Amino acid sequence: MKKLLYLILALAAICSLTVQAKKEPQGPSRADRDKADYLFLEALRARADGEADAAFSLMQRAAQLNPDDKEIGLELSRYLFAIPAIDSLKTPLRLMRAYVDANPADYDAGSRYALISQQTGNTAEALRVLERLHYAHPARPELTWATAQALAQTGDTARMRQAIALYDSLETSQGPGVQIATQRLGVYFALGDTAAIIADADRLRRERPSDPDFQVFSGDIYSHFGGSRDTVLAFYDRAIELDPANGLAYYSKAEYYRQLGDTAAYEREMANAMTRENLDVQTKLAFVQEYIKSSMASADSLTAPSGRIREMFDTLCLQHPLEHDVHSMYTAYLTAEKDWAGAAEQLEQTLGLEPANEQDWDYLSAIYFQLNDTVKAEDAVWRGLRYYPGSVDLLLKLGVINTMRKDYLQAEQQYKAALAAADPKDIETLSQIYTSLGDTYQSQEMTDSAYAAYDKALEYNPDNSYALNNAAYHMACDRRNLEKALRMAEKACQLSVDNPTNIDTYAWVLYQLGRWEEARAQIDRAIELAGDNPDETGAELLDHAGDIYFRLGEREKALEFWRKALGLEPGSETIRQKIKDKGLPKAD
């Protein structure tokens, strides 16, 4: 009996130990913890040396060896957040939370975790951590701001009232300010407490009667909530009286008139603001920008907006002749108006003030292209290359200029220079350069080199519609690999829908394949899409149409197309000879 009793007691003890072992699993061994600490330090060293991949691997291994070390977990979470392809944020957020809860007074980690939680929509979690940090660091106003904003977003009335109390505490410690007042106003507005909003504006204005910002603030509040016209304008006028250079007061007053539909008063206030020498230039530019937007939104409501806008810019140019932003914005406006000469003049002044701007030099050359002035376009490119000798865009532009001049050897050299300067990973640009090289080789009748360049362009970017179209066209002209040319032309049309040039190529490939009815359908569509645009309806397109219609036996229609083509390119002996050889009346 005693033996049985001892056996029962022994079994009970074993079971007790088993249960205890299950309830209290052992943590990492001392050896694993030591190794994890070593790997953690090695990861930090690797990160300091710029070896990010090695640092991440070391930190992962350290976390595997000692998952209980919350500092290792925190550092690992930084890497996990930075991985673009990560499927879930659960793991890095869990690691951060574990550390933050174990170190509630750590301001940096806690505030970062709260921000990420808020950004991922977990406002409750952000608020939990922010409130704890706020009371741990009461002297840090940024925490008060963050906590108040999180409380305001909860939608809970009691919590939102807490947010107002925190904004009040900020005002007490930092003094009244429009930023605090605006945040508090937002909470009152969400609560639907209009009376509190107006009372707050009145209080701030009484407490700071000489502060123009609170006069403007009051004007905006009364304007929004239906205050009388005289009351609202009185606030704005008082702000201007207190500070004649207060751009916000001018802006708010003008905007108020615009909302009232008083166009004359709106324009008067805008003009008044523009003539103020003591008003800063950025405020004036904001005025002009807003006026342009208003003009575009309702052109009928404003009198001669284009002339008025130019007057504003001219005034600014006289007042601030050395302000880069004035000339830059004026350039953009004149470009939109297609006043290329004016845009070039303003951009020249912009670059005179700030020449180290690669995009502006490219922009200037493009404007001169619009003016058909290749001499000035080339000059702009060379001036830009003084500052950016390895600019791919500028080198490409030189290649285009030389191509237009039919100096193909120079163009080839410029394209090769652009190729050498291009980023090896920039496949779009590389494909573009090889396409241009292919065109240049074709112009030099270097057929094999041209096709090799087109193949290279499509190797980098199989969806380069220009390379597809140009290669297909030259293959059609050479009657070379026509089935391949057809596939390329079809794809070019799919990539660039309703493009007359690509459709013309497609029609020409069909023509060379003897599929004339299909070719006619496509060439008719190309001509219809091109319309009266001389850049689209070129002599080549009409010449192709003539050839296609002639093959279909429609001689008179062919003659009509050839004569139109000859009118666009009177020096073409080929077209003139077609008219003659087909037994049709000679061209005039």
Coordinates of C-alpha atoms in Angstrom, one line a residue:
M1 CA 0.0 0.0 0.0
K2 CA 2.8 2.3 0.8
K3 CA 4.5 1.5 -2.5
L4 CA 1.3 2.4 -4.3
L5 CA 1.1 5.7 -2.3
Y6 CA 4.6 6.6 -3.2
L7 CA 4.0 5.7 -6.8
I8 CA 0.9 8.0 -6.9
L9 CA 2.8 10.8 -5.3
A10 CA 5.7 10.4 -7.7
L11 CA 3.4 10.5 -10.7
A12 CA 1.7 13.6 -9.3
A13 CA 5.0 15.3 -8.9
I14 CA 6.0 14.4 -12.5
C15 CA 2.7 15.7 -13.8
S16 CA 3.2 18.9 -11.8
L17 CA 6.6 19.5 -13.3
T18 CA 5.3 18.7 -16.8
V19 CA 2.5 21.3 -16.4
Q20 CA 4.9 23.8 -15.0
A21 CA 7.2 23.3 -17.9
K22 CA 4.4 23.9 -20.3
K23 CA 3.2 27.0 -18.6
E24 CA 6.7 28.5 -18.2
P25 CA 8.7 27.7 -21.4
Q26 CA 12.4 28.3 -21.0
G27 CA 13.8 31.4 -22.8
P28 CA 16.9 31.5 -25.0
S29 CA 20.0 29.9 -23.5
R30 CA 22.8 32.1 -22.2
A31 CA 24.9 31.1 -25.2
D32 CA 22.2 32.2 -27.6
R33 CA 21.7 35.5 -25.8
D34 CA 25.4 36.2 -25.9
K35 CA 25.6 35.4 -29.6
A36 CA 22.5 37.5 -30.3
D37 CA 24.2 40.5 -28.5
Y38 CA 27.3 40.0 -30.6
L39 CA 25.3 39.8 -33.9
F40 CA 23.3 42.9 -32.8
L41 CA 26.5 44.9 -32.4
E42 CA 27.8 43.6 -35.7
A43 CA 24.6 44.6 -37.4
L44 CA 24.9 48.2 -36.0
R45 CA 28.5 48.3 -37.3
A46 CA 27.5 47.0 -40.7
R47 CA 24.8 49.7 -40.9
A48 CA 27.2 52.4 -40.0
D49 CA 29.5 51.2 -42.8
G50 CA 26.6 51.4 -45.3
E51 CA 26.2 47.7 -45.6
A52 CA 22.4 47.6 -45.3
D53 CA 21.8 44.1 -46.6
A54 CA 24.4 42.6 -44.3
A55 CA 23.0 44.6 -41.3
F56 CA 19.5 43.3 -42.0
S57 CA 20.7 39.6 -42.2
L58 CA 22.6 40.0 -39.0
M59 CA 19.7 41.6 -37.2
Q60 CA 17.3 38.9 -38.4
R61 CA 19.6 36.2 -37.0
A62 CA 20.0 38.0 -33.7
A63 CA 16.2 38.2 -33.4
Q64 CA 15.9 34.5 -34.1
L65 CA 18.4 33.6 -31.4
N66 CA 16.9 35.9 -28.8
P67 CA 13.3 36.8 -29.6
D68 CA 12.9 38.2 -26.1
D69 CA 15.3 41.1 -26.6
K70 CA 12.9 43.9 -27.4
E71 CA 15.7 46.3 -28.5
I72 CA 16.8 43.8 -31.2
G73 CA 13.1 43.6 -32.2
L74 CA 12.9 47.3 -32.4
E75 CA 15.9 47.6 -34.7
L76 CA 14.7 44.7 -36.9
S77 CA 11.3 46.5 -37.3
R78 CA 13.1 49.5 -38.8
Y79 CA 14.4 47.2 -41.6
L80 CA 11.1 45.5 -42.1
F81 CA 9.3 48.8 -42.5
A82 CA 11.8 49.8 -45.2
I83 CA 11.1 46.7 -47.4
P84 CA 8.8 47.8 -50.2
A85 CA 7.6 44.3 -51.0
I86 CA 6.6 43.4 -47.4
D87 CA 3.1 41.9 -47.4
S88 CA 2.0 42.9 -44.0
L89 CA 3.0 45.5 -41.3
K90 CA 1.8 43.2 -38.5
T91 CA 5.3 41.9 -37.7
P92 CA 7.2 45.2 -37.5
L93 CA 4.3 46.8 -35.6
R94 CA 4.3 43.9 -33.2
L95 CA 8.0 44.3 -32.6
M96 CA 7.7 48.0 -32.1
R97 CA 4.8 47.7 -29.7
A98 CA 6.7 45.2 -27.6
Y99 CA 9.6 47.6 -27.2
V100 CA 7.4 50.7 -26.6
D101 CA 5.3 48.9 -24.0
A102 CA 8.5 47.8 -22.2
N103 CA 10.0 51.3 -22.5
P104 CA 7.0 53.7 -22.1
A105 CA 9.1 56.8 -21.6
D106 CA 11.2 56.3 -24.8
Y107 CA 10.1 59.4 -26.7
D108 CA 11.7 58.7 -30.1
A109 CA 10.4 55.1 -30.4
G110 CA 7.0 55.9 -28.9
S111 CA 6.3 58.9 -31.1
R112 CA 7.4 57.0 -34.2
Y113 CA 5.2 54.0 -33.3
A114 CA 2.3 56.3 -32.7
L115 CA 2.8 58.1 -36.0
I116 CA 2.9 54.8 -37.9
S117 CA -0.2 53.5 -36.0
Q118 CA -2.1 56.7 -36.9
Q119 CA -1.0 56.5 -40.6
T120 CA -2.2 52.9 -40.8
G121 CA -5.6 53.9 -39.4
N122 CA -5.2 52.6 -35.8
T123 CA -6.0 55.9 -34.1
A124 CA -6.9 54.2 -30.8
E125 CA -3.4 52.6 -30.5
A126 CA -1.7 55.9 -31.5
L127 CA -3.7 57.7 -28.8
R128 CA -2.9 55.1 -26.2
V129 CA 0.8 55.6 -26.7
L130 CA 0.7 59.4 -27.2
E131 CA -1.3 60.0 -24.0
R132 CA 1.3 58.0 -22.1
L133 CA 4.2 59.9 -23.7
H134 CA 2.4 63.2 -23.1
Y135 CA 2.3 62.6 -19.4
A136 CA 5.8 61.3 -19.3
H137 CA 7.1 64.4 -21.2
P138 CA 4.8 67.3 -20.3
A139 CA 7.3 69.9 -21.4
R140 CA 7.3 68.8 -25.0
P141 CA 4.6 70.8 -26.9
E142 CA 4.9 68.6 -30.0
L143 CA 3.5 65.7 -28.0
T144 CA 0.6 67.9 -26.9
W145 CA -0.1 68.7 -30.5
A146 CA 0.0 65.1 -31.6
T147 CA -2.2 63.9 -28.8
A148 CA -4.7 66.6 -29.4
Q149 CA -4.9 65.8 -33.1
A150 CA -5.3 62.1 -32.3
L151 CA -8.1 62.9 -29.9
A152 CA -9.8 65.1 -32.4
Q153 CA -9.9 62.3 -34.9
T154 CA -11.7 59.8 -32.7
G155 CA -15.2 61.2 -33.4
D156 CA -16.0 60.8 -29.7
T157 CA -17.4 63.9 -28.1
A158 CA -15.7 63.5 -24.8
R159 CA -12.4 62.8 -26.5
M160 CA -12.8 65.8 -28.8
R161 CA -13.4 68.0 -25.7
Q162 CA -10.2 66.7 -24.3
A163 CA -8.5 67.8 -27.6
I164 CA -9.9 71.3 -27.1
A165 CA -8.5 71.3 -23.5
L166 CA -5.0 70.4 -24.9
Y167 CA -5.2 73.2 -27.4
D168 CA -6.1 75.5 -24.6
S169 CA -3.1 74.4 -22.7
L170 CA -0.9 75.0 -25.7
E171 CA -2.3 78.5 -26.0
T172 CA -1.5 79.1 -22.3
S173 CA 2.1 77.9 -22.6
Q174 CA 2.9 79.4 -26.0
G175 CA 0.5 82.3 -26.3
P176 CA -2.4 82.8 -28.7
G177 CA -1.8 82.0 -32.3
V178 CA -3.8 81.4 -35.5
Q179 CA -2.5 77.9 -35.9
I180 CA -3.8 76.8 -32.5
A181 CA -7.0 78.7 -33.0
T182 CA -7.5 77.0 -36.4
Q183 CA -7.0 73.5 -35.0
R184 CA -9.4 74.3 -32.2
L185 CA -11.9 75.7 -34.7
G186 CA -11.7 72.4 -36.6
V187 CA -12.8 70.5 -33.5
Y188 CA -15.6 72.9 -32.7
F189 CA -16.7 72.6 -36.3
A190 CA -16.8 68.8 -36.1
L191 CA -18.8 69.1 -32.9
G192 CA -21.2 71.5 -34.7
D193 CA -20.6 74.2 -32.1
T194 CA -20.9 77.3 -34.3
A195 CA -21.4 79.6 -31.2
A196 CA -18.1 78.4 -29.7
I197 CA -16.3 79.1 -33.0
I198 CA -17.6 82.7 -33.2
A199 CA -17.0 83.3 -29.4
D200 CA -13.4 82.0 -29.8
A201 CA -12.7 84.4 -32.7
D202 CA -14.2 87.3 -30.7
R203 CA -12.1 86.4 -27.6
L204 CA -8.9 86.2 -29.5
R205 CA -9.5 89.5 -31.2
R206 CA -10.3 91.2 -27.9
E207 CA -7.2 89.8 -26.2
R208 CA -4.9 90.8 -29.1
P209 CA -6.6 93.9 -30.6
S210 CA -3.4 95.0 -32.4
D211 CA -2.7 91.6 -34.0
P212 CA -3.8 91.8 -37.7
D213 CA -3.8 88.0 -38.0
F214 CA -6.7 87.7 -35.6
Q215 CA -8.6 90.4 -37.5
V216 CA -8.2 88.3 -40.7
F217 CA -9.2 85.2 -38.7
S218 CA -12.3 86.9 -37.5
G219 CA -13.1 88.1 -41.1
D220 CA -12.8 84.5 -42.4
I221 CA -15.0 83.1 -39.6
Y222 CA -17.7 85.7 -40.0
S223 CA -17.6 85.3 -43.8
H224 CA -18.0 81.5 -43.5
F225 CA -20.9 81.7 -41.0
G226 CA -22.9 84.4 -42.8
G227 CA -21.7 87.6 -41.2
S228 CA -22.8 90.9 -42.8
R229 CA -20.7 92.3 -45.6
D230 CA -19.8 95.4 -43.7
T231 CA -18.7 93.4 -40.6
V232 CA -16.5 91.1 -42.7
L233 CA -14.9 93.9 -44.7
A234 CA -14.3 95.9 -41.5
F235 CA -12.1 93.1 -40.1
Y236 CA -10.0 92.8 -43.3
D237 CA -9.7 96.6 -43.5
R238 CA -8.6 96.8 -39.9
A239 CA -6.0 94.1 -40.5
I240 CA -4.6 96.1 -43.5
E241 CA -4.6 99.3 -41.3
L242 CA -2.6 97.5 -38.7
D243 CA -0.2 96.0 -41.2
P244 CA -0.2 97.4 -44.7
A245 CA 2.1 94.5 -45.8
N246 CA -0.2 91.8 -44.6
G247 CA -0.6 89.7 -47.7
L248 CA -3.2 87.4 -46.1
A249 CA -5.5 90.3 -45.4
Y250 CA -5.4 91.4 -49.1
Y251 CA -5.8 87.9 -50.3
S252 CA -8.8 87.2 -47.9
K253 CA -10.5 90.5 -48.8
A254 CA -10.1 89.8 -52.6
E255 CA -11.3 86.2 -52.2
Y256 CA -14.3 87.4 -50.2
Y257 CA -15.3 89.7 -53.1
R258 CA -14.9 86.8 -55.5
Q259 CA -17.2 84.6 -53.4
L260 CA -19.8 87.4 -53.5
G261 CA -19.5 87.5 -57.3
D262 CA -18.4 91.1 -57.2
T263 CA -15.9 90.8 -60.1
A264 CA -15.0 94.5 -60.2
A265 CA -14.2 94.7 -56.5
Y266 CA -12.3 91.4 -56.8
E267 CA -10.1 92.8 -59.6
R268 CA -9.7 96.1 -57.8
E269 CA -8.4 94.4 -54.7
M270 CA -6.1 92.2 -56.7
A271 CA -4.6 95.3 -58.5
N272 CA -4.4 97.2 -55.2
A273 CA -2.4 94.3 -53.7
M274 CA -0.1 94.1 -56.7
T275 CA 0.9 97.8 -56.5
R276 CA 1.9 97.5 -52.8
E277 CA 5.7 97.8 -52.7
N278 CA 5.8 96.5 -49.1
L279 CA 3.9 93.3 -49.9
D280 CA 6.2 90.3 -50.3
V281 CA 6.7 88.9 -53.8
Q282 CA 5.5 85.4 -52.9
T283 CA 2.1 86.7 -51.8
K284 CA 1.8 88.6 -55.0
L285 CA 2.6 85.5 -57.0
A286 CA 0.0 83.7 -55.1
F287 CA -2.5 86.4 -56.1
V288 CA -1.6 86.0 -59.8
Q289 CA -1.8 82.2 -59.6
E290 CA -5.2 82.4 -58.0
Y291 CA -6.4 84.9 -60.6
I292 CA -5.3 82.6 -63.4
K293 CA -7.1 79.7 -61.8
S294 CA -10.3 81.8 -61.5
S295 CA -10.0 83.0 -65.1
M296 CA -9.7 79.4 -66.3
A297 CA -12.6 78.3 -64.2
S298 CA -15.0 81.1 -65.3
A299 CA -13.5 83.0 -68.2
D300 CA -16.8 84.7 -69.0
S301 CA -17.0 86.4 -65.6
L302 CA -13.7 88.2 -65.9
T303 CA -13.0 91.1 -68.2
A304 CA -10.1 90.5 -70.6
P305 CA -8.3 88.0 -68.3
S306 CA -5.3 87.5 -70.5
G307 CA -4.5 91.2 -70.7
R308 CA -5.1 91.7 -67.0
I309 CA -2.8 88.8 -66.2
R310 CA 0.0 90.2 -68.4
E311 CA -0.4 93.5 -66.7
M312 CA 0.1 91.8 -63.3
F313 CA 3.2 90.0 -64.5
D314 CA 4.6 93.2 -66.1
T315 CA 4.1 95.1 -62.8
L316 CA 5.8 92.3 -60.9
C317 CA 8.7 92.4 -63.4
L318 CA 9.1 96.1 -62.9
Q319 CA 8.9 95.9 -59.1
H320 CA 11.1 92.7 -58.7
P321 CA 13.3 92.5 -61.8
L322 CA 15.8 90.1 -60.1
E323 CA 13.2 87.7 -58.7
H324 CA 13.7 84.3 -60.4
D325 CA 10.2 83.0 -59.5
V326 CA 8.5 86.0 -61.2
H327 CA 10.1 85.3 -64.6
S328 CA 9.7 81.6 -64.2
M329 CA 5.9 81.8 -63.6
Y330 CA 5.5 84.4 -66.3
T331 CA 7.3 81.9 -68.7
A332 CA 4.9 79.1 -67.8
Y333 CA 1.9 81.4 -68.4
L334 CA 3.2 82.6 -71.8
T335 CA 3.9 79.1 -72.8
A336 CA 0.3 78.1 -72.0
E337 CA -0.8 81.1 -74.1
K338 CA 1.5 79.8 -76.9
D339 CA 3.3 83.2 -76.9
W340 CA 6.6 81.6 -77.7
A341 CA 8.6 84.8 -78.3
G342 CA 7.4 86.2 -74.9
A343 CA 8.1 82.9 -73.2
A344 CA 11.7 82.8 -74.6
E345 CA 12.3 86.3 -73.4
Q346 CA 11.2 85.6 -69.9
L347 CA 13.0 82.3 -69.7
E348 CA 16.2 84.0 -70.8
Q349 CA 15.8 86.3 -67.9
T350 CA 15.1 83.3 -65.6
L351 CA 18.3 81.6 -66.7
G352 CA 20.2 84.8 -66.3
L353 CA 19.2 84.8 -62.6
E354 CA 19.7 81.1 -62.1
P355 CA 21.7 79.5 -64.9
A356 CA 22.3 76.2 -63.1
N357 CA 19.0 74.6 -64.1
E358 CA 19.3 71.8 -66.6
Q359 CA 15.5 71.5 -67.3
D360 CA 15.2 75.2 -68.1
W361 CA 18.0 75.0 -70.8
D362 CA 16.2 72.1 -72.4
Y363 CA 12.9 74.1 -72.1
L364 CA 14.5 77.1 -73.7
S365 CA 15.7 75.2 -76.7
A366 CA 12.3 73.6 -77.1
I367 CA 10.7 77.1 -77.1
Y368 CA 13.1 78.2 -79.9
F369 CA 12.1 75.1 -81.8
Q370 CA 8.5 76.3 -81.6
L371 CA 9.7 79.5 -83.2
N372 CA 11.5 77.5 -85.9
D373 CA 14.8 79.2 -84.8
T374 CA 17.2 76.3 -84.8
V375 CA 20.2 78.6 -84.4
K376 CA 19.0 80.0 -81.1
A377 CA 17.8 76.5 -80.1
E378 CA 21.3 75.1 -80.6
D379 CA 22.8 78.1 -78.8
A380 CA 20.6 77.4 -75.8
V381 CA 21.7 73.8 -75.8
W382 CA 25.4 74.7 -75.9
R383 CA 25.0 77.2 -73.1
G384 CA 23.3 74.6 -71.1
L385 CA 26.0 72.1 -71.8
R386 CA 28.5 74.5 -70.2
Y387 CA 26.8 73.8 -66.9
Y388 CA 25.8 70.2 -67.6
P389 CA 28.3 68.7 -70.0
G390 CA 26.9 65.2 -69.5
S391 CA 23.2 66.1 -69.9
V392 CA 21.6 63.4 -71.9
D393 CA 18.5 65.5 -72.8
L394 CA 20.7 68.4 -74.1
L395 CA 22.9 66.0 -76.1
L396 CA 19.8 64.4 -77.6
K397 CA 18.5 67.9 -78.5
L398 CA 21.8 68.6 -80.4
G399 CA 21.3 65.3 -82.3
V400 CA 17.8 66.4 -83.3
I401 CA 19.1 69.8 -84.5
N402 CA 21.8 68.2 -86.6
T403 CA 19.3 65.7 -88.0
M404 CA 17.1 68.6 -89.0
R405 CA 20.1 70.1 -90.8
K406 CA 20.8 66.7 -92.4
D407 CA 24.2 66.7 -90.8
Y408 CA 23.8 63.0 -90.0
L409 CA 27.4 62.4 -89.0
Q410 CA 27.2 65.1 -86.3
A411 CA 23.9 63.8 -85.2
E412 CA 25.3 60.3 -84.9
Q413 CA 28.1 61.6 -82.7
Q414 CA 25.8 63.5 -80.5
Y415 CA 23.5 60.4 -80.0
K416 CA 26.5 58.3 -79.2
A417 CA 27.6 60.9 -76.6
A418 CA 24.1 60.8 -75.1
L419 CA 24.4 57.0 -75.1
A420 CA 27.6 57.1 -73.1
A421 CA 26.2 59.6 -70.6
A422 CA 22.9 57.8 -70.1
D423 CA 22.1 55.9 -66.9
P424 CA 22.5 52.1 -67.8
K425 CA 19.3 51.5 -65.8
D426 CA 17.2 54.1 -67.7
I427 CA 15.8 51.8 -70.3
E428 CA 13.3 54.4 -71.7
T429 CA 16.1 56.9 -72.5
L430 CA 18.4 54.2 -73.9
S431 CA 15.6 52.9 -76.1
Q432 CA 14.9 56.5 -77.3
I433 CA 18.6 57.1 -78.2
Y434 CA 18.9 53.8 -80.1
T435 CA 15.7 54.8 -82.1
S436 CA 17.3 58.1 -83.0
L437 CA 20.5 56.4 -84.0
G438 CA 18.5 54.0 -86.2
D439 CA 16.8 56.9 -88.0
T440 CA 20.2 58.6 -88.5
Y441 CA 21.7 55.4 -89.9
Q442 CA 18.8 55.1 -92.3
S443 CA 19.4 58.7 -93.5
Q444 CA 23.0 57.7 -94.2
E445 CA 21.7 54.5 -96.1
M446 CA 23.5 52.3 -93.4
T447 CA 20.6 49.9 -93.5
D448 CA 22.1 47.0 -91.5
S449 CA 23.2 49.4 -88.8
A450 CA 19.8 51.0 -88.7
Y451 CA 18.0 47.7 -88.1
A452 CA 20.5 46.7 -85.5
A453 CA 19.8 50.0 -83.7
Y454 CA 16.0 49.5 -83.9
D455 CA 16.4 46.0 -82.5
K456 CA 18.5 47.4 -79.6
A457 CA 15.9 50.0 -78.9
L458 CA 13.2 47.3 -78.8
E459 CA 15.4 45.1 -76.7
Y460 CA 15.4 47.9 -74.0
N461 CA 11.7 48.8 -74.5
P462 CA 9.6 46.4 -76.5
D463 CA 6.7 49.0 -76.3
N464 CA 8.6 51.8 -77.9
S465 CA 6.0 52.7 -80.6
Y466 CA 8.5 55.1 -82.4
A467 CA 11.0 52.3 -82.9
L468 CA 8.3 49.9 -83.9
N469 CA 6.8 52.3 -86.4
N470 CA 10.1 53.5 -87.9
A471 CA 11.6 50.0 -88.3
A472 CA 8.3 48.7 -89.8
Y473 CA 8.2 51.6 -92.3
H474 CA 11.8 51.2 -93.5
M475 CA 11.3 47.4 -93.8
A476 CA 8.2 48.1 -96.0
C477 CA 10.2 50.5 -98.1
D478 CA 13.0 47.9 -98.4
R479 CA 10.4 45.1 -98.9
R480 CA 12.2 43.2 -96.1
N481 CA 10.6 40.8 -93.6
L482 CA 7.2 42.2 -94.4
E483 CA 5.3 39.9 -92.1
K484 CA 7.5 41.0 -89.2
A485 CA 7.0 44.6 -90.3
L486 CA 3.2 44.0 -90.3
R487 CA 3.3 42.8 -86.7
M488 CA 5.5 45.7 -85.6
A489 CA 3.2 48.2 -87.4
E490 CA 0.1 46.7 -85.8
K491 CA 1.7 46.9 -82.3
A492 CA 2.7 50.5 -82.9
C493 CA -0.9 51.4 -83.8
Q494 CA -2.1 49.6 -80.6
L495 CA 0.4 51.5 -78.4
S496 CA -0.4 54.9 -80.0
V497 CA -4.0 54.8 -80.9
D498 CA -5.3 57.1 -83.6
N499 CA -1.8 58.2 -84.6
P500 CA -1.9 59.1 -88.3
T501 CA 1.8 58.5 -88.8
N502 CA 1.6 55.0 -87.4
I503 CA -1.6 54.2 -89.4
D504 CA 0.1 55.4 -92.6
T505 CA 3.0 53.0 -91.9
Y506 CA 0.5 50.2 -91.3
A507 CA -1.2 51.0 -94.6
W508 CA 2.1 51.1 -96.4
V509 CA 3.1 47.6 -95.1
L510 CA -0.3 46.3 -96.2
Y511 CA 0.3 47.8 -99.6
Q512 CA 3.7 46.1 -100.0
L513 CA 2.0 42.8 -99.1
G514 CA -0.5 43.3 -101.9
R515 CA -3.4 43.7 -99.5
W516 CA -4.6 46.9 -101.2
E517 CA -8.2 47.0 -100.0
E518 CA -7.0 46.8 -96.4
A519 CA -4.4 49.4 -97.2
R520 CA -7.0 51.8 -98.5
A521 CA -9.1 51.5 -95.4
Q522 CA -6.1 52.3 -93.2
I523 CA -4.8 55.2 -95.4
D524 CA -8.3 56.7 -95.5
R525 CA -8.4 56.6 -91.7
A526 CA -5.0 58.2 -91.4
I527 CA -6.0 61.1 -93.7
E528 CA -9.3 61.6 -91.7
L529 CA -7.4 61.7 -88.4
A530 CA -4.8 64.0 -89.8
G531 CA -7.4 66.5 -91.0
D532 CA -6.1 69.9 -91.9
N533 CA -3.0 69.6 -89.7
P534 CA 0.0 70.2 -92.0
D535 CA 2.3 68.5 -89.5
E536 CA 0.2 65.3 -89.8
T537 CA -1.0 65.4 -93.4
G538 CA 2.4 65.4 -95.0
A539 CA 3.3 64.9 -98.7
E540 CA 4.4 61.3 -97.9
L541 CA 1.0 60.3 -96.5
L542 CA -0.8 61.7 -99.6
D543 CA 1.8 60.1 -101.9
H544 CA 1.1 56.7 -100.3
A545 CA -2.6 57.3 -100.7
G546 CA -2.1 58.0 -104.4
D547 CA -0.1 54.8 -104.9
I548 CA -2.7 52.7 -103.1
Y549 CA -5.6 54.2 -105.0
F550 CA -3.8 53.7 -108.3
R551 CA -3.2 50.0 -107.5
L552 CA -7.0 49.7 -107.0
G553 CA -7.6 51.3 -110.5
E554 CA -8.9 54.6 -109.2
R555 CA -6.7 56.8 -111.4
E556 CA -8.5 60.1 -110.9
K557 CA -8.4 59.7 -107.1
A558 CA -4.8 58.8 -107.3
L559 CA -4.1 61.9 -109.3
E560 CA -5.9 64.1 -106.7
F561 CA -3.7 62.7 -103.9
W562 CA -0.5 63.1 -105.9
R563 CA -1.3 66.6 -106.9
K564 CA -2.0 67.5 -103.2
A565 CA 1.3 65.9 -102.2
L566 CA 3.2 67.8 -104.9
G567 CA 1.6 71.0 -103.6
L568 CA 3.1 70.3 -100.1
E569 CA 6.4 69.2 -101.6
P570 CA 6.8 71.0 -104.9
G571 CA 10.5 69.9 -105.3
S572 CA 9.6 66.2 -105.3
E573 CA 10.6 64.9 -108.8
T574 CA 9.4 61.4 -107.7
I575 CA 5.8 62.6 -107.3
R576 CA 6.0 64.7 -110.4
Q577 CA 7.2 61.7 -112.4
K578 CA 4.4 59.5 -111.1
I579 CA 1.9 62.0 -112.5
K580 CA 3.7 62.0 -115.8
D581 CA 4.3 58.3 -116.1
K582 CA 0.8 57.2 -115.3
G583 CA -0.4 59.1 -118.4
L584 CA -2.3 61.6 -116.4
P585 CA -2.3 65.4 -117.0
K586 CA 1.0 67.0 -116.0
A587 CA 1.3 69.0 -112.8
D588 CA 1.2 72.8 -113.2

